[in-house]
Short mmCIF file of N, CA and C in Angstrom, two decimals:
data_model
loop_
_atom_site.label_atom_id
_atom_site.label_comp_id
_atom_site.label_asym_id
_atom_site.label_seq_id
_atom_site.Cartn_x
_atom_site.Cartn_y
_atom_site.Cartn_z
N MET A 1 0.90 -1.66 -0.14
CA MET A 1 -0.17 -0.22 -0.11
C MET A 1 0.97 1.00 0.00
N ASP A 2 0.75 2.16 -0.98
CA ASP A 2 1.63 3.12 -1.09
C ASP A 2 0.76 4.82 -0.01
N VAL A 3 1.80 4.96 0.91
CA VAL A 3 1.60 6.14 1.94
C VAL A 3 2.03 7.24 0.89
N PRO A 4 0.88 8.25 0.90
CA PRO A 4 1.26 9.00 -0.65
C PRO A 4 2.56 10.03 1.03
N ILE A 5 3.07 10.41 -0.21
CA ILE A 5 4.17 11.23 1.03
C ILE A 5 3.80 13.09 0.43
N SER A 6 3.35 14.33 1.51
CA SER A 6 3.88 15.50 1.11
C SER A 6 4.96 15.91 0.84
N PRO A 7 5.21 16.98 0.32
CA PRO A 7 6.30 17.99 0.98
C PRO A 7 6.67 17.91 2.04
N MET A 8 7.64 17.77 2.20
CA MET A 8 8.70 18.75 3.78
C MET A 8 9.79 19.65 3.47
N PRO A 9 9.55 20.46 4.29
CA PRO A 9 10.85 21.00 3.57
C PRO A 9 11.83 20.89 4.64
N MET A 10 13.02 20.94 4.57
CA MET A 10 13.97 20.79 5.30
C MET A 10 15.09 21.09 5.16
N LYS A 11 15.62 21.89 6.59
CA LYS A 11 17.04 22.95 5.65
C LYS A 11 18.24 22.34 5.97
N ALA A 12 18.83 22.80 5.02
CA ALA A 12 20.10 21.75 5.53
C ALA A 12 21.34 22.96 5.74
N VAL A 13 22.01 23.07 6.79
CA VAL A 13 23.32 23.93 6.11
C VAL A 13 24.64 23.56 5.80
N LEU A 14 25.08 24.14 5.05
CA LEU A 14 26.22 24.21 4.02
C LEU A 14 27.56 24.47 4.62
N ALA A 15 27.26 25.45 5.20
CA ALA A 15 28.65 25.87 6.00
C ALA A 15 28.71 26.67 7.30
N ALA A 16 29.46 27.77 7.04
CA ALA A 16 29.34 28.98 7.84
C ALA A 16 28.02 29.57 8.11
N ASP A 17 27.26 30.02 9.39
CA ASP A 17 26.11 30.71 9.31
C ASP A 17 26.16 31.34 8.44
N GLN A 18 27.18 32.11 8.02
CA GLN A 18 27.21 33.48 7.83
C GLN A 18 26.26 32.66 5.40
N GLN A 19 26.41 31.82 6.17
CA GLN A 19 25.59 30.91 4.32
C GLN A 19 24.04 30.98 4.08
N PRO A 20 24.46 30.72 2.97
CA PRO A 20 21.85 31.11 2.88
C PRO A 20 22.41 29.68 2.82
N GLU A 21 20.95 29.52 4.03
CA GLU A 21 20.45 28.20 3.90
C GLU A 21 19.79 27.81 2.15
N THR A 22 19.86 26.63 2.35
CA THR A 22 19.25 25.27 1.67
C THR A 22 17.46 24.82 2.06
N THR A 23 17.00 24.93 1.22
CA THR A 23 15.35 24.16 1.77
C THR A 23 15.77 23.29 0.06
N ILE A 24 15.60 21.59 1.22
CA ILE A 24 15.43 20.91 0.22
C ILE A 24 14.10 19.97 0.57
N LEU A 25 13.51 19.53 -0.60
CA LEU A 25 11.94 19.72 -0.58
C LEU A 25 11.90 18.22 -1.15
N ILE A 26 11.97 17.60 -0.20
CA ILE A 26 11.29 16.04 -0.59
C ILE A 26 10.09 15.88 -0.95
N THR A 27 9.83 15.37 -2.35
CA THR A 27 8.56 15.07 -3.08
C THR A 27 8.47 13.49 -3.41
N LYS A 28 7.41 12.87 -3.51
CA LYS A 28 7.27 11.67 -4.30
C LYS A 28 8.32 11.63 -5.67
N GLU A 29 7.98 12.53 -6.25
CA GLU A 29 8.75 12.94 -7.83
C GLU A 29 10.03 12.84 -7.98
N ASN A 30 10.74 13.07 -6.34
CA ASN A 30 12.39 13.21 -6.73
C ASN A 30 13.10 12.68 -5.70
N GLN A 31 12.08 11.72 -5.54
CA GLN A 31 12.58 10.40 -4.68
C GLN A 31 13.76 9.26 -5.96
N VAL A 32 14.33 9.01 -5.31
CA VAL A 32 15.12 7.72 -6.28
C VAL A 32 14.60 6.74 -6.08
N GLY A 33 13.74 5.98 -7.13
CA GLY A 33 13.42 4.25 -6.85
C GLY A 33 13.18 4.10 -6.30
N ASP A 34 12.81 3.29 -5.55
CA ASP A 34 11.67 3.33 -3.59
C ASP A 34 12.77 3.76 -2.92
N ALA A 35 13.59 4.11 -2.61
CA ALA A 35 13.86 5.07 -1.58
C ALA A 35 12.65 5.84 -0.97
N SER A 36 12.96 5.94 0.33
CA SER A 36 11.71 6.33 1.39
C SER A 36 12.87 8.17 1.45
N ALA A 37 11.66 8.00 1.68
CA ALA A 37 11.94 10.40 2.56
C ALA A 37 12.94 9.72 3.18
N LEU A 38 12.77 8.52 4.08
CA LEU A 38 14.18 9.13 5.59
C LEU A 38 14.97 8.79 4.96
N GLU A 39 15.33 7.50 4.10
CA GLU A 39 16.29 6.97 3.03
C GLU A 39 17.22 8.31 2.13
N MET A 40 16.27 9.05 1.85
CA MET A 40 16.56 10.56 1.04
C MET A 40 17.32 11.60 1.95
N LEU A 41 16.33 11.45 3.13
CA LEU A 41 17.29 12.56 4.00
C LEU A 41 18.09 12.46 4.54
N ASP A 42 18.45 10.73 5.61
CA ASP A 42 20.02 10.45 5.16
C ASP A 42 21.02 10.18 4.16
N TRP A 43 21.00 10.86 2.94
CA TRP A 43 22.15 10.65 1.97
C TRP A 43 22.24 12.82 1.81
N LEU A 44 21.33 13.29 1.78
CA LEU A 44 21.25 14.30 1.82
C LEU A 44 22.20 14.67 2.93
N VAL A 45 21.10 14.19 4.33
CA VAL A 45 23.02 14.24 5.85
C VAL A 45 23.66 13.98 4.95
N PHE A 46 24.02 13.75 4.41
CA PHE A 46 25.36 12.48 4.56
C PHE A 46 26.07 13.44 3.58
N HIS A 47 25.71 13.72 2.57
CA HIS A 47 26.33 14.60 1.19
C HIS A 47 26.33 16.03 1.08
N CYS A 48 25.32 16.31 2.89
CA CYS A 48 25.83 18.08 2.46
C CYS A 48 26.89 18.51 3.89
N GLU A 49 27.03 17.38 4.37
CA GLU A 49 28.28 17.58 5.59
C GLU A 49 29.44 17.99 4.69
N THR A 50 29.86 19.34 4.63
CA THR A 50 31.12 19.78 4.10
C THR A 50 32.22 19.05 4.21
N ILE A 51 33.52 18.74 4.18
CA ILE A 51 35.25 18.94 4.96
C ILE A 51 35.19 20.62 4.45
N HIS A 52 35.93 21.05 5.63
CA HIS A 52 36.10 22.08 5.54
C HIS A 52 37.92 22.11 5.25
N PHE A 53 38.59 23.08 5.02
CA PHE A 53 39.97 23.37 5.63
C PHE A 53 40.79 24.66 5.39
N ASP A 54 41.70 24.39 6.06
CA ASP A 54 42.74 25.96 6.32
C ASP A 54 43.54 26.71 4.69
N LEU A 55 43.59 27.83 4.78
CA LEU A 55 44.56 28.10 3.82
C LEU A 55 45.77 27.65 3.42
N ASN A 56 45.92 27.22 2.04
CA ASN A 56 46.65 26.47 2.01
C ASN A 56 46.87 24.74 2.60
N SER A 57 45.96 24.83 3.29
CA SER A 57 46.50 23.47 3.27
C SER A 57 45.07 22.43 3.44
N TYR A 58 45.71 20.85 3.76
CA TYR A 58 44.86 19.41 2.76
C TYR A 58 45.29 18.95 4.15
N LYS A 59 45.86 19.42 5.26
CA LYS A 59 45.19 18.53 6.96
C LYS A 59 44.03 18.97 7.14
N LEU A 60 43.64 16.55 7.62
CA LEU A 60 41.94 17.52 8.31
C LEU A 60 42.58 18.32 9.63
N THR A 61 41.29 18.51 9.99
CA THR A 61 41.24 19.39 11.04
C THR A 61 40.46 18.38 12.15
N GLU A 62 40.03 18.29 13.66
CA GLU A 62 39.63 17.59 14.07
C GLU A 62 37.55 17.25 13.88
N GLU A 63 37.91 19.09 13.72
CA GLU A 63 35.71 18.86 12.97
C GLU A 63 35.74 17.79 11.63
N ALA A 64 36.59 17.80 10.77
CA ALA A 64 36.64 17.56 9.52
C ALA A 64 36.89 15.25 9.46
N SER A 65 37.98 15.17 10.54
CA SER A 65 38.06 13.58 11.00
C SER A 65 36.57 12.87 11.63
N ASN A 66 36.12 14.31 13.08
CA ASN A 66 35.42 13.43 13.70
C ASN A 66 33.34 13.41 11.79
N THR A 67 33.73 14.38 10.94
CA THR A 67 32.33 14.32 10.66
C THR A 67 33.08 13.26 9.18
N LEU A 68 34.28 12.78 9.04
CA LEU A 68 33.98 11.47 7.84
C LEU A 68 34.42 10.22 9.15
N LEU A 69 34.39 10.42 10.50
CA LEU A 69 34.10 8.96 10.73
C LEU A 69 32.33 8.52 10.70
N ARG A 70 31.81 10.03 11.12
CA ARG A 70 30.04 9.60 9.72
C ARG A 70 30.37 9.14 8.95
N LYS A 71 30.92 9.34 8.07
CA LYS A 71 30.26 9.74 6.63
C LYS A 71 31.13 7.73 6.74
N ALA A 72 32.40 7.37 6.84
CA ALA A 72 32.73 6.56 7.04
C ALA A 72 31.90 4.99 7.53
N ARG A 73 31.14 4.73 8.34
CA ARG A 73 30.05 4.54 9.46
C ARG A 73 28.30 4.30 8.51
N TRP A 74 28.38 5.48 7.39
CA TRP A 74 27.38 5.72 6.45
C TRP A 74 27.34 4.62 5.26
N ILE A 75 28.68 4.99 5.09
CA ILE A 75 29.66 4.06 3.66
C ILE A 75 28.87 2.44 4.18
N GLY A 76 29.80 1.95 5.17
CA GLY A 76 30.03 0.88 5.57
C GLY A 76 28.47 0.30 5.94
N LYS A 77 27.54 0.72 5.83
CA LYS A 77 25.99 0.17 5.97
C LYS A 77 24.92 -0.01 4.61
N GLN A 78 26.34 0.51 3.39
CA GLN A 78 25.33 0.50 2.36
C GLN A 78 25.80 -0.50 2.18
N ASP A 79 25.58 -0.69 0.54
CA ASP A 79 25.92 -2.08 -0.98
C ASP A 79 27.51 -1.91 -0.96
N GLU A 80 27.85 -3.27 -1.36
CA GLU A 80 30.01 -3.13 -1.37
C GLU A 80 29.29 -2.47 -3.06
N ALA A 81 28.41 -2.59 -3.55
CA ALA A 81 28.97 -2.06 -4.84
C ALA A 81 28.09 -0.25 -4.46
N PHE A 82 28.26 0.23 -4.13
CA PHE A 82 28.22 1.42 -3.62
C PHE A 82 29.18 2.38 -3.58
N GLN A 83 29.19 3.32 -4.55
CA GLN A 83 30.53 4.14 -4.99
C GLN A 83 30.10 5.27 -4.95
N ILE A 84 32.00 6.28 -4.59
CA ILE A 84 31.32 7.67 -3.97
C ILE A 84 32.55 8.25 -4.68
N VAL A 85 32.27 9.43 -5.05
CA VAL A 85 33.61 10.77 -5.58
C VAL A 85 34.10 11.69 -4.39
N ILE A 86 34.73 11.67 -4.41
CA ILE A 86 35.27 12.78 -3.92
C ILE A 86 35.98 14.09 -4.31
N VAL A 87 35.37 15.59 -4.37
CA VAL A 87 36.04 16.72 -5.28
C VAL A 87 36.41 17.37 -4.24
N GLY A 88 37.80 17.63 -4.57
CA GLY A 88 38.28 18.44 -3.79
C GLY A 88 38.70 19.73 -4.24
N HIS A 89 38.05 21.18 -3.18
CA HIS A 89 38.14 22.50 -3.96
C HIS A 89 38.70 23.44 -3.46
N SER A 90 38.90 24.65 -4.23
CA SER A 90 40.02 25.21 -3.61
C SER A 90 39.02 26.45 -3.80
N ASP A 91 39.96 28.26 -2.92
CA ASP A 91 39.04 29.39 -3.18
C ASP A 91 40.14 29.72 -4.60
N GLN A 92 39.86 31.05 -4.68
CA GLN A 92 40.00 31.44 -6.23
C GLN A 92 41.63 32.01 -6.15
N ARG A 93 42.01 32.31 -4.59
CA ARG A 93 43.33 33.01 -5.03
C ARG A 93 44.11 31.74 -5.30
N GLY A 94 45.62 32.06 -6.29
CA GLY A 94 46.50 31.34 -6.62
C GLY A 94 46.20 30.83 -7.89
N SER A 95 46.89 30.19 -9.26
CA SER A 95 47.88 29.62 -9.90
C SER A 95 46.60 28.65 -10.10
N ASP A 96 45.69 28.16 -11.14
CA ASP A 96 45.11 27.21 -11.36
C ASP A 96 45.90 25.91 -10.96
N ARG A 97 47.45 25.92 -11.70
CA ARG A 97 48.29 24.85 -11.28
C ARG A 97 47.88 24.10 -9.96
N TYR A 98 48.33 25.68 -9.47
CA TYR A 98 48.59 25.20 -7.31
C TYR A 98 47.35 24.81 -7.20
N ASN A 99 45.32 25.40 -7.58
CA ASN A 99 44.39 25.39 -6.93
C ASN A 99 43.73 23.90 -7.62
N MET A 100 44.31 22.94 -8.42
CA MET A 100 44.04 21.93 -9.06
C MET A 100 44.88 21.06 -8.24
N TYR A 101 46.16 21.18 -8.14
CA TYR A 101 46.75 19.81 -7.00
C TYR A 101 46.41 20.31 -5.54
N LEU A 102 46.34 21.74 -5.57
CA LEU A 102 45.84 21.85 -3.41
C LEU A 102 44.48 20.79 -3.93
N GLY A 103 42.66 20.68 -4.23
CA GLY A 103 41.61 20.23 -4.79
C GLY A 103 42.42 18.96 -4.24
N ALA A 104 42.98 18.10 -5.01
CA ALA A 104 43.62 16.76 -5.66
C ALA A 104 44.05 16.20 -4.43
N MET A 105 44.90 17.12 -3.17
CA MET A 105 45.62 16.21 -2.31
C MET A 105 44.02 17.01 -1.80
N ARG A 106 43.14 17.83 -1.14
CA ARG A 106 42.42 17.72 -0.53
C ARG A 106 41.12 16.52 -0.04
N ALA A 107 41.06 16.43 -1.45
CA ALA A 107 40.65 14.77 -2.04
C ALA A 107 41.41 13.75 -1.53
N ASN A 108 42.38 13.65 -1.62
CA ASN A 108 43.45 12.39 -1.44
C ASN A 108 43.43 12.21 0.28
N ALA A 109 43.36 13.90 0.71
CA ALA A 109 43.48 13.03 2.69
C ALA A 109 41.86 12.68 2.80
N VAL A 110 40.71 13.04 2.31
CA VAL A 110 39.77 12.76 3.08
C VAL A 110 40.16 11.60 2.30
N LYS A 111 40.26 10.80 1.64
CA LYS A 111 40.00 9.47 0.23
C LYS A 111 40.81 8.32 1.49
N GLN A 112 42.12 8.93 1.82
CA GLN A 112 43.16 7.84 2.71
C GLN A 112 42.55 7.72 4.33
N TYR A 113 41.79 8.90 4.76
CA TYR A 113 40.79 8.84 6.26
C TYR A 113 39.60 8.19 5.83
N LEU A 114 39.27 7.56 5.26
CA LEU A 114 37.94 6.86 4.65
C LEU A 114 38.51 5.52 4.65
N ILE A 115 39.80 5.46 3.93
CA ILE A 115 40.14 3.87 3.88
C ILE A 115 40.68 3.49 4.96
N GLY A 116 41.31 4.17 6.10
CA GLY A 116 42.03 4.05 6.65
C GLY A 116 41.01 3.86 8.07
N CYS A 117 39.51 4.11 7.69
CA CYS A 117 37.50 3.60 9.04
C CYS A 117 37.68 2.37 8.12
N GLY A 118 38.44 2.00 7.12
CA GLY A 118 37.30 0.48 6.70
C GLY A 118 36.85 0.65 5.30
N VAL A 119 36.76 1.84 5.35
CA VAL A 119 36.30 1.68 3.23
C VAL A 119 37.15 1.22 2.36
N PRO A 120 36.16 0.82 1.73
CA PRO A 120 37.23 0.39 0.42
C PRO A 120 37.56 0.42 -0.41
N HIS A 121 38.87 0.68 -0.59
CA HIS A 121 39.16 1.57 -2.00
C HIS A 121 38.85 1.47 -3.24
N LYS A 122 38.33 0.76 -3.34
CA LYS A 122 37.56 0.32 -4.73
C LYS A 122 36.24 1.21 -4.92
N GLN A 123 35.32 1.92 -3.91
CA GLN A 123 34.54 2.20 -3.73
C GLN A 123 34.50 3.77 -3.59
N VAL A 124 35.71 4.70 -3.94
CA VAL A 124 36.09 5.46 -3.36
C VAL A 124 37.58 6.02 -5.55
N LYS A 125 36.61 6.90 -5.59
CA LYS A 125 37.03 7.73 -6.87
C LYS A 125 37.25 9.13 -6.27
N ILE A 126 38.39 9.89 -6.09
CA ILE A 126 38.68 11.35 -6.27
C ILE A 126 38.96 12.14 -7.28
N ARG A 127 38.82 13.68 -7.27
CA ARG A 127 39.12 14.76 -8.46
C ARG A 127 38.80 15.57 -7.72
N SER A 128 39.55 16.38 -8.72
CA SER A 128 39.76 18.07 -7.90
C SER A 128 38.94 18.72 -9.16
N ALA A 129 38.59 20.25 -8.45
CA ALA A 129 38.07 20.92 -9.23
C ALA A 129 38.88 22.48 -8.58
N GLY A 130 39.42 22.45 -8.37
CA GLY A 130 40.02 23.53 -7.95
C GLY A 130 39.43 24.45 -7.25
N TYR A 131 39.36 26.13 -8.46
CA TYR A 131 38.37 27.28 -7.65
C TYR A 131 36.90 27.42 -8.55
N ARG A 132 36.89 26.04 -9.64
CA ARG A 132 36.20 25.99 -10.94
C ARG A 132 34.40 26.21 -9.73
N GLN A 133 34.29 25.73 -9.18
CA GLN A 133 32.92 25.19 -8.14
C GLN A 133 33.25 26.36 -7.02
N PRO A 134 32.25 26.92 -6.54
CA PRO A 134 32.42 27.93 -5.67
C PRO A 134 31.38 28.06 -5.23
N LEU A 135 30.88 27.41 -4.20
CA LEU A 135 30.04 27.57 -3.77
C LEU A 135 29.37 29.25 -3.09
N MET A 136 30.28 29.59 -2.78
CA MET A 136 30.16 31.67 -2.09
C MET A 136 30.59 31.93 -3.29
N ASP A 137 30.15 32.91 -3.20
CA ASP A 137 30.68 34.17 -4.42
C ASP A 137 31.32 34.83 -4.09
N GLY A 138 32.21 36.10 -4.61
CA GLY A 138 33.23 36.68 -4.40
C GLY A 138 33.98 36.95 -3.51
N ASP A 139 34.85 37.81 -3.21
CA ASP A 139 35.69 37.71 -2.69
C ASP A 139 35.87 38.23 -0.96
N GLY A 140 37.51 37.68 0.06
CA GLY A 140 37.20 37.92 1.20
C GLY A 140 37.31 36.14 2.66
N GLU A 141 36.74 36.75 2.83
CA GLU A 141 37.44 35.09 3.71
C GLU A 141 36.44 34.27 4.22
N ILE A 142 35.69 35.14 4.38
CA ILE A 142 33.90 33.98 4.61
C ILE A 142 33.89 33.35 3.60
N ALA A 143 33.62 33.97 1.88
CA ALA A 143 33.34 33.92 0.62
C ALA A 143 34.40 31.97 0.17
N TRP A 144 36.07 32.87 0.81
CA TRP A 144 37.63 31.72 0.42
C TRP A 144 37.43 30.58 1.23
N ALA A 145 37.04 30.37 2.62
CA ALA A 145 36.68 30.03 4.05
C ALA A 145 35.17 28.75 2.99
N VAL A 146 34.43 29.08 2.93
CA VAL A 146 33.54 28.50 2.86
C VAL A 146 33.72 27.16 1.41
N ASN A 147 34.62 28.13 0.81
CA ASN A 147 35.07 27.32 -0.85
C ASN A 147 35.85 26.18 -0.57
N ARG A 148 37.13 26.21 0.27
CA ARG A 148 37.99 25.18 0.65
C ARG A 148 37.70 23.81 1.49
N ARG A 149 36.81 23.24 0.60
CA ARG A 149 36.15 22.40 1.08
C ARG A 149 36.58 21.30 -0.18
N VAL A 150 36.20 19.37 0.70
CA VAL A 150 36.28 18.87 0.03
C VAL A 150 34.52 17.63 0.38
N GLU A 151 34.16 18.15 -1.30
CA GLU A 151 32.53 16.64 -1.50
C GLU A 151 32.79 16.02 -1.39
N VAL A 152 31.74 15.13 -0.66
CA VAL A 152 31.77 13.37 -0.94
C VAL A 152 30.05 13.08 -1.31
N MET A 153 29.79 12.61 -2.51
CA MET A 153 29.08 12.41 -3.55
C MET A 153 29.39 11.35 -4.49
N LYS A 154 28.00 10.74 -4.90
CA LYS A 154 27.27 10.08 -6.07
C LYS A 154 27.77 10.02 -7.23
N PRO A 155 28.38 9.23 -8.02
CA PRO A 155 29.04 9.66 -9.23
C PRO A 155 28.34 10.03 -10.07
#
């Protein structure tokens, strides 16, 4: 018996308090396959927890490690065929070459941490976007800090 799913607005905070909120609307039309609203919400929380980095660094902070531990546990509950892509980002300062390198190093640091937590390496791919996909436009420390990140997503 199908239970009708009414739209439920949910807020996901992507980074700092200063960043605009994103409202996520879950409806029957935007569900994947037979995924329930709770499964969808679980994935969205997993996906929206972004890993942030200090300037010119790919060293994981304590907060990042805690977030990655939760992600590793979540991945461990998935089917062994489940795949993720780790995308490293930078702010727009520095050369294109340096920012691509820094994004790759950030993505690799996250990959190595997840593998250390038991995630099979065959489930994890990495790539770098450098500064090309900012979450927040503009100059200034708030925008730069928001954009220095790694995102873990489905391929």
